[in-house]
XYZ file of C-alpha atoms in Angstrom:
344
model
C 101.515 78.074 72.661
C 100.573 74.958 74.790
C 99.148 75.560 78.534
C 100.012 73.362 81.368
C 97.252 71.369 81.182
C 98.228 69.638 78.394
C 101.365 68.698 80.348
C 101.700 65.435 81.903
C 102.036 65.581 85.872
C 99.725 68.202 85.954
C 97.506 69.127 88.486
C 95.005 71.729 89.860
C 91.967 72.611 88.164
C 90.634 76.412 86.642
C 93.547 79.027 85.900
C 95.850 77.734 88.528
C 97.476 74.973 86.983
C 100.487 73.018 89.038
C 103.182 70.750 87.125
C 106.325 68.913 88.469
C 108.577 66.413 88.826
C 107.486 64.679 91.536
C 105.428 62.509 89.378
C 107.968 61.722 86.752
C 110.280 58.618 87.181
C 113.423 60.342 88.572
C 116.056 59.441 85.454
C 113.177 60.988 83.211
C 113.021 64.075 85.113
C 115.464 66.454 83.509
C 114.778 65.567 80.295
C 110.971 66.432 81.475
C 111.666 69.882 82.629
C 113.546 70.449 79.379
C 110.859 69.388 77.188
C 108.228 71.461 79.595
C 110.406 75.017 79.178
C 110.536 74.276 75.693
C 106.869 74.106 75.092
C 105.814 76.400 77.626
C 108.425 79.858 77.249
C 110.522 78.726 74.620
C 112.821 76.089 72.984
C 116.697 76.219 74.881
C 119.302 74.053 75.385
C 119.917 73.396 79.210
C 122.424 71.924 81.380
C 122.492 71.234 84.970
C 125.252 69.414 87.599
C 122.065 67.910 88.988
C 120.662 66.031 86.083
C 120.627 62.717 88.579
C 118.307 64.192 91.258
C 116.954 67.452 89.328
C 113.988 68.679 90.988
C 111.603 71.360 89.821
C 108.095 72.596 89.857
C 105.637 75.130 87.843
C 102.563 77.033 88.971
C 100.800 78.754 86.451
C 98.461 81.276 86.276
C 96.857 81.599 82.727
C 95.080 84.868 82.160
C 93.366 86.050 78.754
C 95.743 88.040 77.570
C 98.983 86.764 79.291
C 100.347 84.233 81.955
C 102.610 84.479 85.405
C 104.519 81.311 86.258
C 106.371 80.762 89.293
C 109.006 78.152 88.878
C 111.283 75.614 91.569
C 113.856 74.032 90.255
C 117.584 72.896 90.960
C 120.197 74.929 89.698
C 121.131 74.964 86.188
C 121.889 77.255 83.072
C 120.336 77.861 79.869
C 120.894 78.991 76.518
C 119.184 79.967 73.423
C 120.900 80.282 70.048
C 119.780 81.521 66.611
C 119.019 77.899 65.553
C 116.646 77.929 68.433
C 114.992 81.520 67.185
C 114.770 79.772 63.704
C 112.960 76.584 64.893
C 110.586 78.413 67.031
C 109.988 82.054 68.277
C 106.702 82.711 70.164
C 107.626 86.718 69.897
C 107.434 87.033 73.637
C 108.548 89.352 76.026
C 108.854 87.961 79.665
C 109.407 90.055 82.838
C 111.544 88.090 85.123
C 111.419 88.341 89.006
C 113.831 86.330 91.139
C 112.361 85.256 94.463
C 115.256 83.455 95.584
C 118.786 82.421 94.598
C 120.765 84.396 92.102
C 120.196 84.790 87.999
C 122.833 85.841 85.226
C 120.890 86.645 82.613
C 122.727 88.251 79.115
C 121.007 89.465 76.301
C 121.456 92.046 73.009
C 124.300 93.928 74.837
C 122.690 93.858 78.387
C 123.961 91.755 81.378
C 122.207 91.569 84.264
C 122.950 89.988 87.659
C 119.928 89.705 89.735
C 119.365 89.227 93.355
C 116.447 88.046 95.573
C 113.781 90.724 94.236
C 114.821 92.071 91.316
C 113.417 92.166 87.634
C 114.687 92.345 84.238
C 112.615 91.993 80.778
C 114.273 89.472 78.184
C 112.593 88.685 74.478
C 112.201 85.100 72.967
C 113.096 86.979 69.372
C 116.968 87.367 70.738
C 119.980 84.905 71.520
C 120.134 84.358 75.138
C 122.220 83.043 78.478
C 120.968 82.271 81.514
C 122.793 80.960 84.687
C 120.880 80.367 87.870
C 123.532 80.153 89.955
C 124.175 77.383 92.579
C 123.810 78.760 96.295
C 123.103 75.018 97.661
C 119.464 75.650 97.365
C 116.564 76.119 94.719
C 115.999 78.256 92.249
C 112.750 80.640 92.382
C 111.675 82.817 90.369
C 108.497 84.608 88.059
C 108.212 85.013 84.331
C 105.483 86.959 83.161
C 104.710 86.617 80.052
C 104.081 89.899 77.994
C 101.602 90.400 74.904
C 103.834 92.019 72.154
C 101.180 94.552 70.744
C 100.540 96.419 74.205
C 102.441 99.708 74.027
C 105.513 100.794 74.916
C 106.226 97.132 73.645
C 104.705 97.010 70.162
C 107.144 99.307 68.494
C 110.171 97.269 69.559
C 111.910 100.061 71.933
C 111.432 97.655 74.695
C 114.211 96.135 73.258
C 116.674 98.480 74.539
C 115.718 97.356 77.799
C 116.802 93.722 77.810
C 118.858 92.048 80.498
C 118.653 95.338 82.523
C 118.210 95.503 85.886
C 114.432 97.257 86.501
C 114.273 98.443 90.128
C 111.960 96.622 92.415
C 111.676 99.437 94.758
C 110.258 102.608 92.370
C 106.571 102.996 91.879
C 104.745 100.330 89.703
C 108.063 97.928 90.049
C 106.871 97.283 94.174
C 103.322 97.107 92.948
C 103.797 94.649 89.962
C 106.186 92.398 92.768
C 103.231 92.475 94.987
C 100.741 91.341 92.387
C 102.973 88.847 90.972
C 103.101 87.334 94.906
C 99.504 87.613 95.187
C 97.955 86.549 91.635
C 97.845 82.501 92.234
C 96.100 82.651 95.570
C 93.959 85.439 94.115
C 93.153 83.695 91.226
C 92.073 80.633 92.555
C 89.088 82.383 94.328
C 87.785 84.506 91.513
C 85.478 83.767 88.293
C 86.263 84.229 84.577
C 85.254 87.992 84.870
C 87.330 89.156 87.693
C 90.314 86.949 86.464
C 90.309 88.882 83.125
C 90.390 92.069 85.368
C 93.164 90.529 87.425
C 95.069 89.847 84.161
C 94.716 93.374 82.894
C 95.874 94.897 85.881
C 99.546 92.857 85.657
C 99.741 93.737 81.844
C 98.808 97.523 83.014
C 101.718 97.536 85.745
C 104.364 96.241 83.243
C 103.728 98.204 80.579
C 103.902 101.062 83.056
C 107.514 100.016 84.487
C 108.606 99.712 81.525
C 107.288 103.151 79.771
C 108.520 104.624 82.309
C 112.394 103.254 82.030
C 111.660 104.092 78.248
C 110.606 107.963 79.116
C 107.733 106.774 76.984
C 105.193 107.547 79.683
C 103.061 109.266 76.750
C 102.445 105.669 74.577
C 100.383 104.417 77.723
C 96.261 104.799 77.079
C 94.616 107.152 79.161
C 92.744 103.385 80.506
C 96.431 102.039 81.596
C 97.386 105.048 83.423
C 94.398 104.737 85.541
C 93.958 101.367 86.200
C 97.389 101.816 87.488
C 96.858 104.678 89.691
C 93.785 102.841 91.013
C 96.022 99.869 91.839
C 98.491 102.263 93.433
C 95.362 103.432 95.532
C 94.183 100.276 96.689
C 97.945 99.169 97.816
C 97.420 102.113 100.127
C 94.402 101.430 100.982
C 95.150 98.412 102.409
C 98.750 99.831 104.011
C 96.662 102.671 105.949
C 93.572 100.635 107.240
C 94.848 101.192 110.947
C 94.607 105.002 110.343
C 90.926 106.206 111.667
C 91.724 108.877 109.537
C 91.729 107.018 106.417
C 88.682 108.535 104.162
C 87.976 109.726 100.278
C 89.759 112.812 101.044
C 92.857 111.693 102.826
C 93.271 109.097 99.908
C 92.933 111.884 97.247
C 95.143 114.369 99.034
C 98.205 111.524 99.253
C 97.941 110.964 95.304
C 97.387 114.880 93.907
C 94.194 114.168 92.709
C 90.596 115.371 93.453
C 88.009 113.562 95.410
C 85.673 113.978 92.313
C 88.739 112.030 90.681
C 89.356 109.430 93.050
C 85.180 108.593 92.778
C 85.685 108.741 89.332
C 88.000 106.165 89.239
C 86.219 103.835 91.787
C 83.045 103.680 89.363
C 84.920 100.942 87.536
C 85.171 99.030 91.155
C 82.107 96.853 92.933
C 81.706 98.972 95.876
C 82.372 102.868 96.666
C 85.914 104.164 97.980
C 84.472 104.095 101.511
C 82.652 101.066 101.038
C 86.092 99.546 100.187
C 87.383 100.686 103.605
C 84.855 99.354 105.706
C 84.789 96.053 104.346
C 88.406 95.895 104.148
C 88.656 96.851 107.724
C 85.656 94.400 108.812
C 87.652 91.574 107.088
C 91.050 92.239 108.815
C 88.914 92.613 112.151
C 87.148 89.052 111.508
C 90.498 87.297 110.840
C 91.545 88.875 114.181
C 88.883 87.590 115.970
C 89.052 84.290 114.915
C 92.990 83.815 115.378
C 93.343 81.627 118.546
C 97.046 83.530 119.173
C 95.124 86.714 119.332
C 92.449 85.554 122.017
C 93.932 87.714 124.895
C 93.313 90.626 122.606
C 90.172 92.546 123.481
C 87.522 93.286 120.485
C 87.917 97.092 121.169
C 91.487 96.684 120.554
C 91.668 94.593 117.437
C 88.400 97.323 115.940
C 90.983 100.096 117.100
C 94.009 98.606 115.112
C 92.375 98.354 112.115
C 91.044 102.205 112.316
C 87.662 101.451 114.267
C 88.240 103.295 117.146
C 84.206 103.391 118.748
C 83.158 99.962 119.824
C 79.286 100.582 119.170
C 80.228 101.515 115.556
C 82.097 98.277 115.043
C 79.501 95.834 116.717
C 77.008 97.603 114.563
C 79.088 97.295 110.755
C 80.150 94.174 111.741
C 77.065 93.053 112.613
C 75.416 94.269 109.337
C 78.311 92.403 107.590
C 78.444 88.807 108.880
C 75.092 88.343 111.071
C 76.864 88.197 114.317
C 78.291 90.267 116.562
C 82.016 90.155 117.287
C 81.680 88.248 120.288
C 79.130 85.420 119.143
C 82.083 85.504 116.216
C 84.843 85.071 119.100
C 83.078 82.682 121.050
C 82.493 80.262 117.895
C 85.685 80.097 117.047
C 88.347 77.327 117.495
C 90.838 77.710 120.771
C 93.764 76.576 118.865
C 95.330 76.484 115.296
C 94.832 73.158 113.935
C 97.925 70.871 113.108
C 99.672 70.086 110.223
C 97.199 66.872 109.935
C 94.134 69.624 110.151
C 93.696 68.165 113.800
C 93.240 69.856 117.045
């Protein structure tokens, strides 16, 4: 399957590539968009009431075994017929996350009317009808391509879920939504090894979501279950950083595992549980100390906000991490936010 880097109008380097209609002559934009969708997702017939003023943008994170693409485009409809399937079928599953506007998806015997935050699964191997409803604004959505060999997709059982709304609030679905939202920014700053790890986490979360809906959790390998548990734990740590009682014992108890199991899970991580908590707290403090909007907030209050109530402990840990004291960092920080042009 062609990658975005081969399309005209592409921008960006590394694993994150952006393409859009802005660099295409206006009369050619809708045709260009149709061709891009056919190359990158699957051949479809598209129609739009906005062909004369059509705008579209796509940002793709190209991962070792999947791809996550965020789309922003004028309202349109897409139809995939048996003729399209015979012409070319990449045999992929896609997880669709609606970010803005509404989408009506029909495939197999399923019909899903999706609002912002909703997810659904579709396949390139079955006829499909998709209407991106016109609410007077751009449609925004994210597609995650899933490798078919991954359980529970390999045996075709996932076809039972085609065009069926997937709850965005339950367990792995909530984590997956957060993952998809944060992936582009994270991918821009990581090396190839970390990118492969990020890609694997996304596939594990999606596979767990599908398996849970199918009642097929037993088909998931132990590595996938452990990866999803680790993702849940990391999300819990981020959410609870302000609690000074956050520690390995509390984390283990919340997730109904032993402290030993928790430490074993973190063996694959670059740091221990306690070191991870300390680093994240100091990073949040560093961000607050350099934020001009928080200039009036005391250093001790910032530390306490992120779960470090003892000023002496905070100053010592901060200096060890950054080579300066919290006060020195704040004194060197800008007094105001830059304007849109990067000027004071």
